[in-house]
PDB file of C-alpha atoms and ligand atoms in Angstrom:
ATOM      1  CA  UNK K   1      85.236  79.881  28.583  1.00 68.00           C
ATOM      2  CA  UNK K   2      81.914  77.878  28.493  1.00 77.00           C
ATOM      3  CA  UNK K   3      78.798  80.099  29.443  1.00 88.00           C
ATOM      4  CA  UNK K   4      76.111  79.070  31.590  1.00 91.00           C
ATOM      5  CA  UNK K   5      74.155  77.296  28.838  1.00 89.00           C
ATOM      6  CA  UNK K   6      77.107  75.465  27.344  1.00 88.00           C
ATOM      7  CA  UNK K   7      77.601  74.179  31.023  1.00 89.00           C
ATOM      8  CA  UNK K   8      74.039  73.156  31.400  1.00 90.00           C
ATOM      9  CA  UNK K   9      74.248  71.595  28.047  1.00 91.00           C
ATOM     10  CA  UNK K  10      77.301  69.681  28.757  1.00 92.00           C
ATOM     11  CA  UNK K  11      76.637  68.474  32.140  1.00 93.00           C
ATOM     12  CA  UNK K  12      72.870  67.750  31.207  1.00 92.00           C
ATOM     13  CA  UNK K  13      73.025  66.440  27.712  1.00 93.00           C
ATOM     14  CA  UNK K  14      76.794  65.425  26.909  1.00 94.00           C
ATOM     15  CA  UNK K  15      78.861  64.231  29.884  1.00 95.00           C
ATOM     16  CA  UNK K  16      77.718  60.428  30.603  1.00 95.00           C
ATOM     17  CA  UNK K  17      78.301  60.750  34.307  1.00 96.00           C
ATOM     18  CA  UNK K  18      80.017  57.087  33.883  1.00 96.00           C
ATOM     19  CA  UNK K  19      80.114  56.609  38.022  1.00 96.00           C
ATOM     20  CA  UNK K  20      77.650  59.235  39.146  1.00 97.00           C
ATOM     21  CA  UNK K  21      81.463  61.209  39.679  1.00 97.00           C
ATOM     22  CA  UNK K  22      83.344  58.712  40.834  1.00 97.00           C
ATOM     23  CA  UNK K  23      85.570  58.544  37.621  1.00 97.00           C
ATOM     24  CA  UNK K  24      86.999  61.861  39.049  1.00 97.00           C
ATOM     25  CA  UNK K  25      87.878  60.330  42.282  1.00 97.00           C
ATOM     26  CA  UNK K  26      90.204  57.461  40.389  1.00 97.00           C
ATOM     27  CA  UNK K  27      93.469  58.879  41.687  1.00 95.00           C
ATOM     28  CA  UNK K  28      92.416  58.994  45.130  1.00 97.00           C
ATOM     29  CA  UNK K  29      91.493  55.339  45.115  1.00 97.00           C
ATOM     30  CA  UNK K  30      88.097  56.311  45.594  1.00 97.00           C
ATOM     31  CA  UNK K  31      85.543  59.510  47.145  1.00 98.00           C
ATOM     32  CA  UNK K  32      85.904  57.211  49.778  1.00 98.00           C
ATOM     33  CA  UNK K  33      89.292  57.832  50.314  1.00 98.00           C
ATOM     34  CA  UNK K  34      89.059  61.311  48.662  1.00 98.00           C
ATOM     35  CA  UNK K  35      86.258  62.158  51.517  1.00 98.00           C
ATOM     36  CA  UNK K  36      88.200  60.672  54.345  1.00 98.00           C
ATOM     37  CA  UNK K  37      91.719  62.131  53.767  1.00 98.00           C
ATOM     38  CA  UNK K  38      91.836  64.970  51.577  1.00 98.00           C
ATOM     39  CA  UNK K  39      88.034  67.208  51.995  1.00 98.00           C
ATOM     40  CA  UNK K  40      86.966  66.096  55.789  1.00 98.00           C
ATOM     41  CA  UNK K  41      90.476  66.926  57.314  1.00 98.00           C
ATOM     42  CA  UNK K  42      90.177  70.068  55.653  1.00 98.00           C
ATOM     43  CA  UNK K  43      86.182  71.190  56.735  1.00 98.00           C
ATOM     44  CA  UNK K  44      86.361  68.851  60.091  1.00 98.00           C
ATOM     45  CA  UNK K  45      86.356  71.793  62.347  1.00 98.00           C
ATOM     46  CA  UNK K  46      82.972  73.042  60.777  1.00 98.00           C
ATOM     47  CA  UNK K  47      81.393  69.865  60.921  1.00 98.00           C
ATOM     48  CA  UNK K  48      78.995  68.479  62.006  1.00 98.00           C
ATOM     49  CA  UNK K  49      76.953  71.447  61.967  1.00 98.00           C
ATOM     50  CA  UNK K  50      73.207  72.411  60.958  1.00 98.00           C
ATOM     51  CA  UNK K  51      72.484  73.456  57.622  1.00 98.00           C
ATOM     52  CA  UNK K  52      74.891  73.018  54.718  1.00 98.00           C
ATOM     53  CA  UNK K  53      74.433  74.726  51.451  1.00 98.00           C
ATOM     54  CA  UNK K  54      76.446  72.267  48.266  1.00 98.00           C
ATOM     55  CA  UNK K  55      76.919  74.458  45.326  1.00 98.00           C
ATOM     56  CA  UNK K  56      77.126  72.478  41.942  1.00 98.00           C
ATOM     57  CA  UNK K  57      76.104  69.268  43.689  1.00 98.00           C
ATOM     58  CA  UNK K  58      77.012  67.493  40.398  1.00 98.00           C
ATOM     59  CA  UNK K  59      75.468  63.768  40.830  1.00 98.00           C
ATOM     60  CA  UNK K  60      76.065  63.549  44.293  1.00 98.00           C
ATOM     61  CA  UNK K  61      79.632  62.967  45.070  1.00 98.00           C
ATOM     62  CA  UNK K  62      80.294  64.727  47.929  1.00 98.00           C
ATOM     63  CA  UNK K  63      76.412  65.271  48.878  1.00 98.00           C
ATOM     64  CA  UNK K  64      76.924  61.208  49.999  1.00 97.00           C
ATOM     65  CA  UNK K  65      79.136  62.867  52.829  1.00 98.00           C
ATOM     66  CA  UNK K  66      77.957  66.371  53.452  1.00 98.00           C
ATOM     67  CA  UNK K  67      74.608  64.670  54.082  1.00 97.00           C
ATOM     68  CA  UNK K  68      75.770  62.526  57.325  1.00 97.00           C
ATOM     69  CA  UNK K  69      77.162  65.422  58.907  1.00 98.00           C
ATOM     70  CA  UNK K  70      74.380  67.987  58.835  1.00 98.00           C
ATOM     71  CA  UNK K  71      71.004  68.212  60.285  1.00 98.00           C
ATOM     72  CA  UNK K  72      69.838  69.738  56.873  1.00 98.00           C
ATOM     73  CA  UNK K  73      71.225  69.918  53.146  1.00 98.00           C
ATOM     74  CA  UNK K  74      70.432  71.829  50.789  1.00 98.00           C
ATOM     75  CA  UNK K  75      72.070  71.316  47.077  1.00 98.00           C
ATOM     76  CA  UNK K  76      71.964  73.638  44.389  1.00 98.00           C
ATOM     77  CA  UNK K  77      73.121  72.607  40.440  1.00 98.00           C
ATOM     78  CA  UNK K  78      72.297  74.497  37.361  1.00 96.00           C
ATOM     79  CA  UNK K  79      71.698  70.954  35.855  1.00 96.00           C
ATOM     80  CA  UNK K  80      67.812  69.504  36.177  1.00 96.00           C
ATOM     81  CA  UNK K  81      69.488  66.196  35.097  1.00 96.00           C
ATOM     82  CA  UNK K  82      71.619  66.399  38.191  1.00 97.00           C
ATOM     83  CA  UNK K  83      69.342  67.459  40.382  1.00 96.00           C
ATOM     84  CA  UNK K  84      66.979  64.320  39.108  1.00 96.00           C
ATOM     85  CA  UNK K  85      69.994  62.127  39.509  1.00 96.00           C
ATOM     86  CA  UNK K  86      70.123  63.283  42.742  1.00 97.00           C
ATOM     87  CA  UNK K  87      66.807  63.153  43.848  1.00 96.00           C
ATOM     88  CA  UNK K  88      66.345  59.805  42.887  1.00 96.00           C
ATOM     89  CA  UNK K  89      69.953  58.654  44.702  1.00 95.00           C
ATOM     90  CA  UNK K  90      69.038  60.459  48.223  1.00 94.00           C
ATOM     91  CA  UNK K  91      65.054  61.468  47.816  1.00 84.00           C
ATOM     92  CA  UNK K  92      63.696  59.416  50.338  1.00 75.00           C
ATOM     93  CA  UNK K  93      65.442  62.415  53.245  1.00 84.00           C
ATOM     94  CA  UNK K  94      63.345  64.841  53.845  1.00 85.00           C
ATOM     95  CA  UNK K  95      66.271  66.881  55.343  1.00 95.00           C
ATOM     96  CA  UNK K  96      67.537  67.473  52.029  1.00 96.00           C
ATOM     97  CA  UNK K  97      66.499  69.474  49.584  1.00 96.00           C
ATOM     98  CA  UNK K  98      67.305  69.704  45.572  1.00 97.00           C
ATOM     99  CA  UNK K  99      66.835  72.986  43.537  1.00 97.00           C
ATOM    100  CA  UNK K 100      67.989  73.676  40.105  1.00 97.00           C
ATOM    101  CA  UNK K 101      69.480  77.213  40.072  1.00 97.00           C
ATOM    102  CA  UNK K 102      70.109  79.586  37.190  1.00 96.00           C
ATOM    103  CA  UNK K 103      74.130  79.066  37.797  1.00 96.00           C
ATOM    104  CA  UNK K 104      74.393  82.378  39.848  1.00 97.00           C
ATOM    105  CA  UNK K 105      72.321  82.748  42.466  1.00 96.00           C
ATOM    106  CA  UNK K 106      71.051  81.039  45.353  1.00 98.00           C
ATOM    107  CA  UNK K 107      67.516  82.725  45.837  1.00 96.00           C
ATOM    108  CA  UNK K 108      66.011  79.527  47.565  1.00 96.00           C
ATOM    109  CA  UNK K 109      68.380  80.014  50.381  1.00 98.00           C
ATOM    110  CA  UNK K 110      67.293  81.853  53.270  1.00 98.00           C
ATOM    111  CA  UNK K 111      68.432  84.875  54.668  1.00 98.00           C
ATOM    112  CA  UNK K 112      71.255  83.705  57.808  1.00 98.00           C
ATOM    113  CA  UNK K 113      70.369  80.414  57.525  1.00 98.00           C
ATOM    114  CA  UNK K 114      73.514  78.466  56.586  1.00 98.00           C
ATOM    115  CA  UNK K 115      76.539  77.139  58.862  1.00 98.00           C
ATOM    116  CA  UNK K 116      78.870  76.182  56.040  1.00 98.00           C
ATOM    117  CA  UNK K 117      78.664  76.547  52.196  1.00 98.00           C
ATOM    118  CA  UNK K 118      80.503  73.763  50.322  1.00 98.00           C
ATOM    119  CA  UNK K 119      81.937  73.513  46.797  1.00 98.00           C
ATOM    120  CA  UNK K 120      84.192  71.088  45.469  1.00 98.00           C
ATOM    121  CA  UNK K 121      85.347  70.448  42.104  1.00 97.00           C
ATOM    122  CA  UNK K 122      82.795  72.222  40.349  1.00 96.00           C
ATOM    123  CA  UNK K 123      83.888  76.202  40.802  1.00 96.00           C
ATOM    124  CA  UNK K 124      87.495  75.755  39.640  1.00 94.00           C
ATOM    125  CA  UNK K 125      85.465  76.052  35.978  1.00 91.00           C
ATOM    126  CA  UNK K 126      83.582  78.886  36.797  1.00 93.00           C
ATOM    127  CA  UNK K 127      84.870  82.672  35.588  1.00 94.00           C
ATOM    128  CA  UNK K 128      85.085  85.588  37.420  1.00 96.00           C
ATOM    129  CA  UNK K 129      81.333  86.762  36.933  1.00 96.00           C
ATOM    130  CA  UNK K 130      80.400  83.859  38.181  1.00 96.00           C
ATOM    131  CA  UNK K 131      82.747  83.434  40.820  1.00 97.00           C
ATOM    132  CA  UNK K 132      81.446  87.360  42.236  1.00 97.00           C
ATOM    133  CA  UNK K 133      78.032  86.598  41.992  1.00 97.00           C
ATOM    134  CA  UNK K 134      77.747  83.501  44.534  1.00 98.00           C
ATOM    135  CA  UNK K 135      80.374  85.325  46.521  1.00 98.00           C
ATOM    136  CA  UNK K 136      78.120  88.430  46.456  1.00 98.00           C
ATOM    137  CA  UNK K 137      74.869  86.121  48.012  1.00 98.00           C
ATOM    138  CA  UNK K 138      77.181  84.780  50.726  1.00 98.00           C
ATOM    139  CA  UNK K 139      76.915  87.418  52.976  1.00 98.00           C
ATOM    140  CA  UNK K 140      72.685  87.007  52.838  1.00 98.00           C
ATOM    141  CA  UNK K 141      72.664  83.203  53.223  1.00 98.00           C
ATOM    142  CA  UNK K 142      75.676  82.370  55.909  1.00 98.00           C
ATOM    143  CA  UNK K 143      75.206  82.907  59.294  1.00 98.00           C
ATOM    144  CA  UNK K 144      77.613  85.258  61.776  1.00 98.00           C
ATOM    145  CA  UNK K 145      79.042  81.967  62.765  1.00 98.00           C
ATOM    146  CA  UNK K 146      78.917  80.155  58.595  1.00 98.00           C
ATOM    147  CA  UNK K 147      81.984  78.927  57.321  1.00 98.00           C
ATOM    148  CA  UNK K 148      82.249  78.725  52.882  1.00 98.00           C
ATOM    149  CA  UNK K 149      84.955  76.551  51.617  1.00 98.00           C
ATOM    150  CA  UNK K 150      85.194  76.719  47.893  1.00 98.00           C
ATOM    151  CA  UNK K 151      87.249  75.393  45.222  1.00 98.00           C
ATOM    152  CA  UNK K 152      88.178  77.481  42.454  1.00 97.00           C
ATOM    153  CA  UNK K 153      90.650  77.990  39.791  1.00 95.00           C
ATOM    154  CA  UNK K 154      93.660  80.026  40.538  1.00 96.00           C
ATOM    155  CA  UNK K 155      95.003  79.841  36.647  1.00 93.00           C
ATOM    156  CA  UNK K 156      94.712  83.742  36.201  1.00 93.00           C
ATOM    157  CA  UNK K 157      98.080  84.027  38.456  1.00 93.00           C
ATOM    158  CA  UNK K 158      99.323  83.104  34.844  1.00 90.00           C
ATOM    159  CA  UNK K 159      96.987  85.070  32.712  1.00 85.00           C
ATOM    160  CA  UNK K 160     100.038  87.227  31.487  1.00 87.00           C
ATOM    161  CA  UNK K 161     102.471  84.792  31.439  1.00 82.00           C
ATOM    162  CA  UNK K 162     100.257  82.597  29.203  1.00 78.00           C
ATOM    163  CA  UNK K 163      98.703  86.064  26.893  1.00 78.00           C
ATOM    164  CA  UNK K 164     102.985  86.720  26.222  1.00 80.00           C
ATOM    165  CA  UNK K 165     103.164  83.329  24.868  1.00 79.00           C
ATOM    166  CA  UNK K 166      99.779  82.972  22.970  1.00 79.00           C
ATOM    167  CA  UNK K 167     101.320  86.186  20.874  1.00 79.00           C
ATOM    168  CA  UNK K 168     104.144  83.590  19.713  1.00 79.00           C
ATOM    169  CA  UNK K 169     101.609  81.404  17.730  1.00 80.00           C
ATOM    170  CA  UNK K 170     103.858  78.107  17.988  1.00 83.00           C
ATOM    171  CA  UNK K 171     105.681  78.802  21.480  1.00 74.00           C
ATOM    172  CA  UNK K 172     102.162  77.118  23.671  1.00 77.00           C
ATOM    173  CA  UNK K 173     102.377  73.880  22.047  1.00 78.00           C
ATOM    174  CA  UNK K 174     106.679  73.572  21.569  1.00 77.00           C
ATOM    175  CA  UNK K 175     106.761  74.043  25.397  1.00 75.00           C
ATOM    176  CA  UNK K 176     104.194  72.008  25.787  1.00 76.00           C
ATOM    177  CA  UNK K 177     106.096  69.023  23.530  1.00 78.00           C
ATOM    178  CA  UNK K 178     109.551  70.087  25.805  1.00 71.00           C
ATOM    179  CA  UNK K 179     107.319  69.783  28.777  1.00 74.00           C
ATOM    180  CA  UNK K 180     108.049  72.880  29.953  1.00 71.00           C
ATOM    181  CA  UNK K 181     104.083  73.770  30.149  1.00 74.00           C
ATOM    182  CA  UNK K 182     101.401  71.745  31.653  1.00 75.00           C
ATOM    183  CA  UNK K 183     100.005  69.739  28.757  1.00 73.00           C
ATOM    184  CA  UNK K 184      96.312  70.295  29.977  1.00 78.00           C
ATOM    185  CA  UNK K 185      94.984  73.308  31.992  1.00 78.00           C
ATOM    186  CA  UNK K 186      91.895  70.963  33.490  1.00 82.00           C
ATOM    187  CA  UNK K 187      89.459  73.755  31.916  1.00 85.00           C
ATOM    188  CA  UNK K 188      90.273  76.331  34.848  1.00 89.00           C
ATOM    189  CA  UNK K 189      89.334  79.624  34.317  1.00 89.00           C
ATOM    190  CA  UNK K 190      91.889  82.218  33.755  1.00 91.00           C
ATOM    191  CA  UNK K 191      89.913  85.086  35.054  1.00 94.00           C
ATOM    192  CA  UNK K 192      90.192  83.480  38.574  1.00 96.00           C
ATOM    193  CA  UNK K 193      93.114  83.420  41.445  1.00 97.00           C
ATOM    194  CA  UNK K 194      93.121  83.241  44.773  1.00 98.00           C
ATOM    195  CA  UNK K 195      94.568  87.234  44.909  1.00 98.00           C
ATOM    196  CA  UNK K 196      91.097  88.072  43.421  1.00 98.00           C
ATOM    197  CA  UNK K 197      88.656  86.115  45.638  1.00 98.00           C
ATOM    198  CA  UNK K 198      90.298  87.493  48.435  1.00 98.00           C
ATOM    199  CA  UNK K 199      89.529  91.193  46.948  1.00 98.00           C
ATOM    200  CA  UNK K 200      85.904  89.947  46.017  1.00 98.00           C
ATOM    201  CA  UNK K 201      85.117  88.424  49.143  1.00 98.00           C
ATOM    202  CA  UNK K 202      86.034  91.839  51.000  1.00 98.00           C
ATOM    203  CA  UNK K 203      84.174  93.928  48.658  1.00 98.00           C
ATOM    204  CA  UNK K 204      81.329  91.757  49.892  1.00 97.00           C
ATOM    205  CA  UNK K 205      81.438  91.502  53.411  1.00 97.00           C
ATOM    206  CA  UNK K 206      83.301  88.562  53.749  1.00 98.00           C
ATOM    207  CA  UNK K 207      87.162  87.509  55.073  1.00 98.00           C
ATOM    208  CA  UNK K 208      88.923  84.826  53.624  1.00 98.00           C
ATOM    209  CA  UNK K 209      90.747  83.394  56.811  1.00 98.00           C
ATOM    210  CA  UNK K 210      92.599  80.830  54.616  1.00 98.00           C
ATOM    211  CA  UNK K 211      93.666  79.778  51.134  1.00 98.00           C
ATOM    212  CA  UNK K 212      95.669  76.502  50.150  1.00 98.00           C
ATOM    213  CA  UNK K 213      97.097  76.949  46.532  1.00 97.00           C
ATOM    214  CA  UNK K 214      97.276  73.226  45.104  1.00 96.00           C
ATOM    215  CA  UNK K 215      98.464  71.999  42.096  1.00 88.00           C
ATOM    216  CA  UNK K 216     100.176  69.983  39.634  1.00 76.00           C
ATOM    217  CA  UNK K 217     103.857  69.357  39.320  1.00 73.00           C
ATOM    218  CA  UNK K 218     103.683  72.408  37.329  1.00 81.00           C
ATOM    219  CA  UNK K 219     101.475  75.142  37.676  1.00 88.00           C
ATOM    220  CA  UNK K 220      99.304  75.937  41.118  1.00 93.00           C
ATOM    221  CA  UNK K 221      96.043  75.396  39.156  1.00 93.00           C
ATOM    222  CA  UNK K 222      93.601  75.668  42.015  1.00 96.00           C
ATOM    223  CA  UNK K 223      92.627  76.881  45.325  1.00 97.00           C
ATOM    224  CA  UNK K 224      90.886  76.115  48.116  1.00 98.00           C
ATOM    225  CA  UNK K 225      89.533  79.435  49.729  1.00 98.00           C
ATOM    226  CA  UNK K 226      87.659  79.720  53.348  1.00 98.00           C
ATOM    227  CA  UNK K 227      85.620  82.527  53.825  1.00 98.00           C
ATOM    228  CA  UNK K 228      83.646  83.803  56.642  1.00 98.00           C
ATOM    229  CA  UNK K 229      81.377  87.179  57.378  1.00 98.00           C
ATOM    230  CA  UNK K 230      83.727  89.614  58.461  1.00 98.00           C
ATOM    231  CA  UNK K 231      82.063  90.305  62.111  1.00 97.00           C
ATOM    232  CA  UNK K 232      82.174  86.831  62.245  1.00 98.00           C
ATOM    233  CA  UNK K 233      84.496  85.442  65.423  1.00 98.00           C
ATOM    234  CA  UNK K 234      86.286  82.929  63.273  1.00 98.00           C
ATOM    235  CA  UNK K 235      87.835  86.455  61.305  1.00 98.00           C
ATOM    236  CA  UNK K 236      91.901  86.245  61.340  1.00 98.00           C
ATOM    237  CA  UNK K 237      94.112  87.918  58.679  1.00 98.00           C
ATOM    238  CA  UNK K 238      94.302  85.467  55.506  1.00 98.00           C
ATOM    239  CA  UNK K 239      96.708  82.758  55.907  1.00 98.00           C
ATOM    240  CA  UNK K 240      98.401  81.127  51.832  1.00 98.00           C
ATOM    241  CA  UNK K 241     100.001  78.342  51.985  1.00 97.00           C
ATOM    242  CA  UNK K 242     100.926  76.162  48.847  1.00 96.00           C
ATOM    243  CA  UNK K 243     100.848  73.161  49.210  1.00 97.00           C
ATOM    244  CA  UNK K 244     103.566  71.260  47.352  1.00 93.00           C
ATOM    245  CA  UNK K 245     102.583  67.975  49.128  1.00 95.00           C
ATOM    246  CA  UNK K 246      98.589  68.083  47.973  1.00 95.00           C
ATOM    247  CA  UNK K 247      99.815  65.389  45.272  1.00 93.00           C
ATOM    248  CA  UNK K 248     102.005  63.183  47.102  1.00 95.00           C
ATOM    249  CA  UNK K 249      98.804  63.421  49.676  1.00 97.00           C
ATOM    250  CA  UNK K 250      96.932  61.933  46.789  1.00 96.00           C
ATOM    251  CA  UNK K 251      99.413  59.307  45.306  1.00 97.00           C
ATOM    252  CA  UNK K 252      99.865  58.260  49.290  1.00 98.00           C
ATOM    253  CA  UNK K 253      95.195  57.757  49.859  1.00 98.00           C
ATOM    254  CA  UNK K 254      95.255  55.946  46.447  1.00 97.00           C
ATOM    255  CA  UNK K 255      97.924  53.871  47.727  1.00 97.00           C
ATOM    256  CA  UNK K 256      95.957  53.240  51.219  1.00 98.00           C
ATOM    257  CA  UNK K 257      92.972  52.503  49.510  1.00 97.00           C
ATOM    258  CA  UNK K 258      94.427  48.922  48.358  1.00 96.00           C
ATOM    259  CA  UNK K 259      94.570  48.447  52.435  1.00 97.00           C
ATOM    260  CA  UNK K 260      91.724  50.748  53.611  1.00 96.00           C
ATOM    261  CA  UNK K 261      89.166  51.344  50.692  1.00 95.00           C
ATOM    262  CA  UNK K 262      85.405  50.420  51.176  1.00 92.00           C
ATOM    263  CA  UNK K 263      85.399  47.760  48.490  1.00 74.00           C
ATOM    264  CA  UNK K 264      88.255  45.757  49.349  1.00 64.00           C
TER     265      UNK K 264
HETATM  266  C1  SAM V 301      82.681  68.472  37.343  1.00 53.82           C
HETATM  267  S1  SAM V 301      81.010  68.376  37.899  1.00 53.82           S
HETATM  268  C2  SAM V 301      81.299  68.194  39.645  1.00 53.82           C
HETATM  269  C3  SAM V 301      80.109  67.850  40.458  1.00 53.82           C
HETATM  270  C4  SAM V 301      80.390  67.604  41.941  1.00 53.82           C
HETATM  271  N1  SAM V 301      80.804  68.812  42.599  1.00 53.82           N
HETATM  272  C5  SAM V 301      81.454  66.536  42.080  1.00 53.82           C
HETATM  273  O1  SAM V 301      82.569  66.879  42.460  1.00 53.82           O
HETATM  274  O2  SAM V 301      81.162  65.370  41.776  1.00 53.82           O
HETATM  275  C6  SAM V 301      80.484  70.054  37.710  1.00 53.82           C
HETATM  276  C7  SAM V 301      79.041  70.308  38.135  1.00 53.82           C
HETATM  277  O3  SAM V 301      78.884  71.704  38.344  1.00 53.82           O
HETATM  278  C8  SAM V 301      77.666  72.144  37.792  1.00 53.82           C
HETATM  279  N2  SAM V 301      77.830  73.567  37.496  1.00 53.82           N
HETATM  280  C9  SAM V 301      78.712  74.119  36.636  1.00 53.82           C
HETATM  281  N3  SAM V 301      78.652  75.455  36.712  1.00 53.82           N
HETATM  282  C10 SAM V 301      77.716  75.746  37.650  1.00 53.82           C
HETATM  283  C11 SAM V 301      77.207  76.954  38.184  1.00 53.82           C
HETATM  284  N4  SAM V 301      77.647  78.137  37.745  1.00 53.82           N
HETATM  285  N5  SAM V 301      76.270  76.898  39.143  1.00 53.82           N
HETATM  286  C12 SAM V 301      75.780  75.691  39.553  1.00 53.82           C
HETATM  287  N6  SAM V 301      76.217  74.522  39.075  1.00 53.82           N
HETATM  288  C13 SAM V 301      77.181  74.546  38.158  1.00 53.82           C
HETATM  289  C14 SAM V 301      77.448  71.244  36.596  1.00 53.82           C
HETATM  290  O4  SAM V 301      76.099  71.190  36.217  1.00 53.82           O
HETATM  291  C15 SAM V 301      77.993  69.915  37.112  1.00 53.82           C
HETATM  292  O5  SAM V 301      76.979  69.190  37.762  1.00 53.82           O
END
């Protein structure tokens, strides 16, 4: 897996950042519709709220939203490119602030001072020590009442399956050509699952209260964790659910965005 550098390398130096994003939005028909139908339905009972904490803000994808329904943002990315993107795209707020972060921690956060923590699309790279090390700060930063929804990978539910076949030096690639195996793993980490956040965030003082297990046709690739303190009085024994219909839910906004997108 990339390490912190290589990330800030990439993201800083190599990735074009084409539509600030947006490129990664395409099968949605758009953040718009991304926004809208797939994230706000999911955080809509946390929101709006007071302070939100975005970690791995990228460009500013889903800062565009988090920033209308908050009374103060504050956006953390391990890229000073990003961060300059950003403060250039939303500066002129001075209810939002920008800090570059070392890719672990979240120092410039004060102690009980966030209502929900945010990440989307950014995490599901991340490995397992970096993963434990912003769930470790949650505790500090959230308030009784804070809410974290994070995306992260949930590819290590196949860590064995995939370490029996990588021993057959041919067998990855021939069921990849019968289509037996996914064809591309999206760079998820395999050191992450939803099993082990769960464990993590109790080690740490935190609950999860939910986790939806998405994915392709294929393999459940990611998940979307919720995680609160555990005195908190949203605590409730975990609830899974996988969701087989997360990409017809997709195909079907793309398909409304012809009729209900913001540019047409
Ligand atoms: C795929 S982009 C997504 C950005 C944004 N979340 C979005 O969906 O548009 C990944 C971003 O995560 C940032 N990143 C990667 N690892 C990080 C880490 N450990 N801590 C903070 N930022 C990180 C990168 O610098 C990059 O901006």
């Amino acid at each position: 897996m990339p390490t912190l550098e290589d990330n800030k390398h990439f993201w800083g130096n190599e990735y074009g950042w084409p539509s600030l994003g947006e490129e990664w939005s395409a099968d949605w028909g758009g953040s718009f519709m991304q926004w809208y139908g797939t994230i706000l339905p999911r955080i809509a009972a946390y929101v709006p709220t007071g302070t939100i904490l975005e970690i791995a803000c990228g460009c500013g994808r889903w800062t565009q939203y988090l920033k209308n329904v908050c009374r103060h943002l504050i956006a953390v990315d391990l890229s000073p490119r990003c961060i300059e993107v950003c403060k250039r795209r939303f500066g002129d707020e001075a209810r939002i602030e920008f800090h570059v972060n070392d890719g672990t921690s979240l120092r410039m956060v004060p102690e009980a001072s966030v209502d929900l923590v945010f990440s989307f699309d950014s995490l599901v790279h991340a490995d397992a020590s970096v993963l434990t090390a912003y769930l470790s700060e949650l505790p500090r930063i959230l308030k009784r009442t804070g809410v974290a929804f994070i995306h992260h990978s949930n590819l290590g539910e196949y860590a064995r399956l995939y370490a029996s076949i990588n021993k057959i030096p041919w067998l990855e690639k021939w069921l990849q050509m019968f289509k037996v195996l996914e064809q591309d793993l999206h760079g998820r980490d395999f050191s992450v699952d939803a099993r082990r956040v769960e464990t993590w965030a109790a080690k740490y003082g935190l609950t999860c209260i939910s986790q939806e297990i998405i994915g392709t046709t294929k393999l459940w690739l990611d998940c979307l964790s919720t995680l609160v303190q555990q005195d908190s009085p949203l605590a409730r024994p975990n609830r899974v659910l996988r969701n087989k219909a997360f990409v017809q839910e997709k195909a079907n906004l793309k398909a409304l965005s012809w009729l209900y997108g913001p540019n047409n």
